[in-house]
Short mmCIF file of C-alpha atoms in Angstrom, two decimals:
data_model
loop_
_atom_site.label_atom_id
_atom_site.label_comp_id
_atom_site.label_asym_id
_atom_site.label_seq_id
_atom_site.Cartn_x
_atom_site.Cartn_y
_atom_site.Cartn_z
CA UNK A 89 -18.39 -10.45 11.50
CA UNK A 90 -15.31 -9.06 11.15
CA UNK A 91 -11.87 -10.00 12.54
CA UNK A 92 -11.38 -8.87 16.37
CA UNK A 93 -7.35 -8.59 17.08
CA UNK A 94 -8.20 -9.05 20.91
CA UNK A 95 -9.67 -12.08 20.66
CA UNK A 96 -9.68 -15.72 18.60
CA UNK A 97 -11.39 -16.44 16.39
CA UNK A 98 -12.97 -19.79 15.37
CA UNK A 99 -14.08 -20.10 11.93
CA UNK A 100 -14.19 -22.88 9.12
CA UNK A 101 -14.21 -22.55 5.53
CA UNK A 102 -15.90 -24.68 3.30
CA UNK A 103 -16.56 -25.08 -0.43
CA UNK A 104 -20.66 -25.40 -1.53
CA UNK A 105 -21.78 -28.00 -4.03
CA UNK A 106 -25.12 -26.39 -4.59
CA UNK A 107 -27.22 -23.13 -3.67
CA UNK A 108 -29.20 -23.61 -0.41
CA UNK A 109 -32.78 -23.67 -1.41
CA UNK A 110 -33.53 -19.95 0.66
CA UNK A 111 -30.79 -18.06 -1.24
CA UNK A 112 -33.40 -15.62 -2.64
CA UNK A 113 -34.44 -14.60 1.08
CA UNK A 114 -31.05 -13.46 2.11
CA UNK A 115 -30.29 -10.77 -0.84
CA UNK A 116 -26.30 -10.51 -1.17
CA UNK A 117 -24.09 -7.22 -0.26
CA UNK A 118 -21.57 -6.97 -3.25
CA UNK A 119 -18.32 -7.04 -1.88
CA UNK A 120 -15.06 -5.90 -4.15
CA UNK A 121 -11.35 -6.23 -2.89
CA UNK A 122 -8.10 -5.69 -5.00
CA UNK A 123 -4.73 -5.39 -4.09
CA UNK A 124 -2.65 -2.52 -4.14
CA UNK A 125 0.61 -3.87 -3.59
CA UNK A 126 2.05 -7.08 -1.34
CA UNK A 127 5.72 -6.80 0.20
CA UNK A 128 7.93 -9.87 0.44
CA UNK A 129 7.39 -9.84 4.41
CA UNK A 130 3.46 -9.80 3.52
CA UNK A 131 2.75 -6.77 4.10
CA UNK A 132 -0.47 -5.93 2.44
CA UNK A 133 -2.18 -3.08 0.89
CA UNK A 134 -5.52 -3.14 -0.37
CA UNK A 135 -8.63 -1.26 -1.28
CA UNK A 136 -12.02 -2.88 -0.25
CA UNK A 137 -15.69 -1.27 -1.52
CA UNK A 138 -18.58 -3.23 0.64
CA UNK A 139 -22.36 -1.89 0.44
CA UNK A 140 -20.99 2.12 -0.81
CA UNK A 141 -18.41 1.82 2.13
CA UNK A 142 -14.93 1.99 0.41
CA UNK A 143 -11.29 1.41 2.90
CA UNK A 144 -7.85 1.52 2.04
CA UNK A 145 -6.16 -1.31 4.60
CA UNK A 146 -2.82 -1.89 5.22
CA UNK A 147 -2.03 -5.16 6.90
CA UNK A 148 1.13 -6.80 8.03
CA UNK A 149 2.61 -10.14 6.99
CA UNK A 150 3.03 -13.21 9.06
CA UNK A 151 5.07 -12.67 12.01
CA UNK A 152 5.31 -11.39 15.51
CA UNK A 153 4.19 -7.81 14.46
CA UNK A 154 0.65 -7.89 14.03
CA UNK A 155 -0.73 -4.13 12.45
CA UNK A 156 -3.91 -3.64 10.78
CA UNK A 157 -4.82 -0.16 9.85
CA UNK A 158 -7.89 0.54 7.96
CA UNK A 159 -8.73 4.11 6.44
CA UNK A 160 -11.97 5.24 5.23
CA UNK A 161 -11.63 6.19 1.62
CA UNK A 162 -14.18 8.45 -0.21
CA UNK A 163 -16.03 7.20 -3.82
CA UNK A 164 -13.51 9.29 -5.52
CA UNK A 165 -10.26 8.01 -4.24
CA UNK A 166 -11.64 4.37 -4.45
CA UNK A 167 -12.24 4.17 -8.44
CA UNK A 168 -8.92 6.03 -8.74
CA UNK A 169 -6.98 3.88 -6.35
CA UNK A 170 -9.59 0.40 -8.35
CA UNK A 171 -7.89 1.36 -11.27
CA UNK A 172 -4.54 0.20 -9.79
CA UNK A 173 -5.39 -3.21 -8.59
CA UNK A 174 -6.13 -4.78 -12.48
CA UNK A 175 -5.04 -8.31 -12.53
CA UNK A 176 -5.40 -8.47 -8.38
CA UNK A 177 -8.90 -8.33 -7.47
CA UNK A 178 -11.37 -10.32 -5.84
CA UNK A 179 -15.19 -9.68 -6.38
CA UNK A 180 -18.38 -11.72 -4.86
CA UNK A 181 -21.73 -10.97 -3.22
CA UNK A 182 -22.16 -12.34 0.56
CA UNK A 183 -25.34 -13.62 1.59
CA UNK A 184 -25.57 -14.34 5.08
CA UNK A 185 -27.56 -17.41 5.94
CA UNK A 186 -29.25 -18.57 9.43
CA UNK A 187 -28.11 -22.13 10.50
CA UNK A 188 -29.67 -22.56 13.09
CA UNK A 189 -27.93 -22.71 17.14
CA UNK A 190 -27.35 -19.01 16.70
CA UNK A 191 -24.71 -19.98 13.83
CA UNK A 192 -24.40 -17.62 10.91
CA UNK A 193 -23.47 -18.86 6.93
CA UNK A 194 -21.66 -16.51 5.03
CA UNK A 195 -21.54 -17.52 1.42
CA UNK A 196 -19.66 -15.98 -0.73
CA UNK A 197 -20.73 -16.15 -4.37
CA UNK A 198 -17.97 -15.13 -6.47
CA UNK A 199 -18.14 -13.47 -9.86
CA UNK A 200 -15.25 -11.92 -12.67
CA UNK A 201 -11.91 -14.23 -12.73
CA UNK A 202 -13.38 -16.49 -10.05
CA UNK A 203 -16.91 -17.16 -10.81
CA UNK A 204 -18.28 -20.13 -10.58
CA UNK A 205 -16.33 -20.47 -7.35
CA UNK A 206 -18.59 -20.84 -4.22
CA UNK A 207 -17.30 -20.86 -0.41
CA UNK A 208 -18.94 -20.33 3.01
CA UNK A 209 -17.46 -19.29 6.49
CA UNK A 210 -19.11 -20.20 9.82
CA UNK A 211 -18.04 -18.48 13.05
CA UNK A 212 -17.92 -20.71 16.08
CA UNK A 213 -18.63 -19.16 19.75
CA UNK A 214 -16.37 -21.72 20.72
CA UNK A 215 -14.09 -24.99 19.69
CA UNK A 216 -16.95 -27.45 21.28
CA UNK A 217 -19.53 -25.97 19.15
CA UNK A 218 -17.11 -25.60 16.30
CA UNK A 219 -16.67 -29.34 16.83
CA UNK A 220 -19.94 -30.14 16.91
CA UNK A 221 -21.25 -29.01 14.07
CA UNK A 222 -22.72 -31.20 11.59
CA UNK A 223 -23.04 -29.10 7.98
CA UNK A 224 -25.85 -29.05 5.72
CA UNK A 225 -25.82 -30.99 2.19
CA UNK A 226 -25.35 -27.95 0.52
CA UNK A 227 -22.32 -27.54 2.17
CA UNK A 228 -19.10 -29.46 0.61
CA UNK A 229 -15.53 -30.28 1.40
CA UNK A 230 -14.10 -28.29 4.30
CA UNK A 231 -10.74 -25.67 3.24
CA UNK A 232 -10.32 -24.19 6.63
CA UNK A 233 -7.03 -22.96 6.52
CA UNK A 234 -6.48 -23.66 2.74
CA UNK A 235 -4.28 -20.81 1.52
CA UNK A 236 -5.20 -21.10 -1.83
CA UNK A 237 -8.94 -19.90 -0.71
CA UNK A 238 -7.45 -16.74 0.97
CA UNK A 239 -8.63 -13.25 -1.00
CA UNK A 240 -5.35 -12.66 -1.33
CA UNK A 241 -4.46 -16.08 -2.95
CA UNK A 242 -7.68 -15.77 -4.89
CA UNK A 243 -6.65 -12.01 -5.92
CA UNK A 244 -3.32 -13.04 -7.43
CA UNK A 245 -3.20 -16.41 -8.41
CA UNK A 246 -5.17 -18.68 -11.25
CA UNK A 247 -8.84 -19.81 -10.18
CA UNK A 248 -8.35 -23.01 -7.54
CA UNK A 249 -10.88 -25.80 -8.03
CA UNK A 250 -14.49 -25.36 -7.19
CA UNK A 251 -14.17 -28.08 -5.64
CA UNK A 252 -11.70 -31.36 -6.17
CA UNK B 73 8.30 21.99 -4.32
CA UNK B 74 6.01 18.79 -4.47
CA UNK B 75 5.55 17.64 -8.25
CA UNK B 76 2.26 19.27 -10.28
CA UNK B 77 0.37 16.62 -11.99
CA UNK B 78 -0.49 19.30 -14.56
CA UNK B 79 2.87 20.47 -15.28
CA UNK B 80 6.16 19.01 -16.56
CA UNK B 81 8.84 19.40 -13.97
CA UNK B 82 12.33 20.34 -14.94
CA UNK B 83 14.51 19.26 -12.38
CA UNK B 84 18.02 18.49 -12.36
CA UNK B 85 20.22 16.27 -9.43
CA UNK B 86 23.53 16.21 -8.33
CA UNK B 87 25.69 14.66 -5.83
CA UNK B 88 27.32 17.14 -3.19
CA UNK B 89 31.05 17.29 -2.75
CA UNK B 90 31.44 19.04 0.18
CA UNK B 91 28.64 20.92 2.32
CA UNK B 92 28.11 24.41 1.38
CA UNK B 93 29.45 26.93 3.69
CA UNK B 94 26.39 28.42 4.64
CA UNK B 95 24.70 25.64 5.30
CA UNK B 96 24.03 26.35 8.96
CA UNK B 97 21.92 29.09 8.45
CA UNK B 98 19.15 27.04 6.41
CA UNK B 99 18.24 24.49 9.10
CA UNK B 100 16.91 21.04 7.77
CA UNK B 101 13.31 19.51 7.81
CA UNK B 102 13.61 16.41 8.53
CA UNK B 103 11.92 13.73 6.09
CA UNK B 104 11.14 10.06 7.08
CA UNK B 105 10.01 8.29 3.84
CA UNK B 106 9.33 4.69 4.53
CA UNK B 107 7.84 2.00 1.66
CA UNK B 108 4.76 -0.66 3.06
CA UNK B 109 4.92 -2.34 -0.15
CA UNK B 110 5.57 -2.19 -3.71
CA UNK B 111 3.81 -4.10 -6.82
CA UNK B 112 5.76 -6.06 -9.68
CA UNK B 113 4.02 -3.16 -12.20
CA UNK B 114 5.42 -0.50 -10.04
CA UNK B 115 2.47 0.58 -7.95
CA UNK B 116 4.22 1.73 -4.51
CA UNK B 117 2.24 2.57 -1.54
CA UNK B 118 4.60 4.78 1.13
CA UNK B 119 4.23 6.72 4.43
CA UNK B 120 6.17 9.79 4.70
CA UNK B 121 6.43 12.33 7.95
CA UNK B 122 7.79 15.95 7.42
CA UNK B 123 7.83 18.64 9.37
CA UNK B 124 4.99 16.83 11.66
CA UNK B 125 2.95 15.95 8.83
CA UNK B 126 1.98 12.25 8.14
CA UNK B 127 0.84 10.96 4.61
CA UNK B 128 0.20 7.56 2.85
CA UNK B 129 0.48 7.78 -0.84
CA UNK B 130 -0.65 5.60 -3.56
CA UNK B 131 1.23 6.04 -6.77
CA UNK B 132 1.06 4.11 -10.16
CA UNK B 133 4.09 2.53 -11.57
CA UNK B 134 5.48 3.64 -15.25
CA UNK B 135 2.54 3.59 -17.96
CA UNK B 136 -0.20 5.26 -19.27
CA UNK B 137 -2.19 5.35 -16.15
CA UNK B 138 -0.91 8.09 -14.02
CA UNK B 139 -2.10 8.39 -10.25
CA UNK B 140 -1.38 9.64 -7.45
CA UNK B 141 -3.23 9.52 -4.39
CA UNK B 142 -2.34 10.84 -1.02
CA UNK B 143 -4.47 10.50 2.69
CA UNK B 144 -3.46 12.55 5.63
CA UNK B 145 -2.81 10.03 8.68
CA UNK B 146 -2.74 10.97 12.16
CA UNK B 147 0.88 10.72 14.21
CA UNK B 148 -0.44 7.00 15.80
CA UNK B 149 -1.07 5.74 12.58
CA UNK B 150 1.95 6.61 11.38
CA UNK B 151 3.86 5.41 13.65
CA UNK B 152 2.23 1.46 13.75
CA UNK B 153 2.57 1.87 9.57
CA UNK B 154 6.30 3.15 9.90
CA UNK B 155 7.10 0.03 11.64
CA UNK B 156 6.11 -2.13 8.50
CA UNK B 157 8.25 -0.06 6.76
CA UNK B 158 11.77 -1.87 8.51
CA UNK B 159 14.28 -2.01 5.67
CA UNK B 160 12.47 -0.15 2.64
CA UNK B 161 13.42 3.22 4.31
CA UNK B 162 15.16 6.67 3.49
CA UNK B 163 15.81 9.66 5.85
CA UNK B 164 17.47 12.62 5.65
CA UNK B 165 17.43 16.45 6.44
CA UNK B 166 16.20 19.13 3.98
CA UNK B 167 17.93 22.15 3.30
CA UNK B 168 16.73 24.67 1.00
CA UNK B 169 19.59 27.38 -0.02
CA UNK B 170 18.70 29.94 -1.92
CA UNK B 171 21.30 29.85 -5.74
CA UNK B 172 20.69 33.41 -7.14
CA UNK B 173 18.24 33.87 -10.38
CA UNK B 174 15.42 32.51 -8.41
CA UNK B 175 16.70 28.99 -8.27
CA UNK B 176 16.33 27.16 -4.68
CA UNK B 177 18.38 24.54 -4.40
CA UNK B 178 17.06 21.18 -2.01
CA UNK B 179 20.02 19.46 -0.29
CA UNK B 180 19.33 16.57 1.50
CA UNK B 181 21.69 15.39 3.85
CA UNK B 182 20.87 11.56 4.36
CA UNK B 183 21.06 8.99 7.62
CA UNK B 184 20.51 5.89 8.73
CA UNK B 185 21.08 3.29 6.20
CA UNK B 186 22.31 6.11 3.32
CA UNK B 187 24.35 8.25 6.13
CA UNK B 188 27.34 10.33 4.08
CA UNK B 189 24.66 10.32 1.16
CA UNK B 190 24.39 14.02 -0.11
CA UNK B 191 22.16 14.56 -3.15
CA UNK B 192 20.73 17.89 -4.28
CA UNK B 193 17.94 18.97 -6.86
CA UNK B 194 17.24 22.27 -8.49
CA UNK B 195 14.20 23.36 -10.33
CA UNK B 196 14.35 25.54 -13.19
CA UNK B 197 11.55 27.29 -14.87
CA UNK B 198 12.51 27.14 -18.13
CA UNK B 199 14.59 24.15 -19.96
CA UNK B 200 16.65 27.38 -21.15
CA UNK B 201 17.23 28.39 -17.08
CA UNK B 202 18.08 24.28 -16.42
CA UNK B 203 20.96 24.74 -19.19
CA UNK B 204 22.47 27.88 -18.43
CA UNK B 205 22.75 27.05 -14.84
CA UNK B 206 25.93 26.63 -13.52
CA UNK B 207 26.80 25.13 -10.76
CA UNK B 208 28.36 26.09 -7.79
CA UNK B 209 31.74 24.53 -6.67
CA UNK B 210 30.36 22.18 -3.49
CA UNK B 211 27.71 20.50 -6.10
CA UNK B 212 29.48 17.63 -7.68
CA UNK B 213 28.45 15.08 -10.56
CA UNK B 214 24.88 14.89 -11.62
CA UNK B 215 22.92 12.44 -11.32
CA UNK B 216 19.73 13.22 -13.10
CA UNK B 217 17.78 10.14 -14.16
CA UNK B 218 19.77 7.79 -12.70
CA UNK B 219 17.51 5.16 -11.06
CA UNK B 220 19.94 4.40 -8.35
CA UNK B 221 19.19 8.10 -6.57
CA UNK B 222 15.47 7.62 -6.47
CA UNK B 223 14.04 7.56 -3.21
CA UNK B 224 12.59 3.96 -3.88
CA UNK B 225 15.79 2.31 -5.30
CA UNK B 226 17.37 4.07 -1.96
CA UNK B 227 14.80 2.61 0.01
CA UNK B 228 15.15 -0.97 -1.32
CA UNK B 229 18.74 -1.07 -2.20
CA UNK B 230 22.29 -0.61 -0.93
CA UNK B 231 23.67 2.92 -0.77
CA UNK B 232 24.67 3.80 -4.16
CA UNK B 233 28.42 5.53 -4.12
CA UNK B 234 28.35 8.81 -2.04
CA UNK B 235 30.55 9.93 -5.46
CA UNK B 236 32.01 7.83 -8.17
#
């Protein structure tokens, strides 16, 4: 599910006022991302450990230049290179739920400075069905394109609202 | 001549009146040093090519926690990196010239952005060696400790005075 530079992606972001009822069937991967160190022109570096896998990505800012460069980075190097992102991390555990017309949930339950916090992504196969799609309750107000939900905005800023 | 985590380094700079006469016959490595991003507490993450060889370091700013942390990268990825690097750069040319008593001394003859910059740095093996050493008449005022000669105040700043 993750980002393709070749090609568009359609996803919305949403917050979730309760737990879907089949939580427990879809175990979460633990997924821990801190910052390294964020340039003026965005450029960012950051260190990401998801099920034992551990990368060091650097990423540019907003602009015409578009890089993404992701090393592997052995158990070692990540808790030394951890220790460096105090104050600029973001931890959760994403569960990835069915939703029916081959549409995937990915809910991110968040824990340390943000927990409490719950969102959910949804990939689209294209704007039609993206436009057609009618949430579940569980699902709350929509934050697509909310900066303040970003990892990085999450990573360096005060908790935002759970929801508001 | 790279710093030893294990060891305190004695080290002394200077700036470089006029280039040594036998300069010529200790060609220059050349050594692109190029910041992606640096943190408010001083964690800087660089990419650095010398002599062929690419690296991306991780280092900790000023504080208790010391590391270091340094992955090989391949020429490509240097290259796409070393474009995110566009004003937060220093280059220059090598030299190592051999002082008598064992000393070696590193002249780098800067370009680009810090071209006419001439700084040079001796190691000593003993604080007794670093203050009996006298220098030769083409080294000119030192400069040890001062902030404004460090590769990363280069990188960021404007040139600091060639002499002053």
């Amino acid at each position: 599910m993750g980002p393709s530079p070749a090609s568009v992606e359609i996803e919305r972001k949403f917050l979730v006022t309760e737990l879907p009822a089949d939580l427990a069937a879809h175990p979460g991967q633990r997924i821990e991302q801190g910052y390294l160190a964020i340039a003026p022109d965005g450029v960012e570096v950051r260190v990401r450990r998801r099920a034992g896998e551990a990368t060091l990505t650097v990423k540019s800012g907003p602009g015409l230049l578009r890089v993404e460069e992701e090393l592997a980075i052995d158990e070692r190097r990540f808790d030394s290179l951890w220790a460096l992102t105090d104050g600029r991390r973001v931890s959760k555990a994403r569960h990835e739920l069915p939703l029916g017309n081959d549409l995937t949930a990915e809910l991110d339950v968040y824990d340390g400075a943000h927990d409490g916090l719950l969102t959910v992504e949804i990939e689209f196969p294209s704007l039609e069905a993206s436009e057609a799609f009618a949430p579940p309750p569980w699902i709350g107000r929509e934050v697509t394109g909310d900066a303040r939900y970003a990892n990085q905005s999450l990573a360096l800023a005060a908790r935002p609202p759970a929801d508001a």
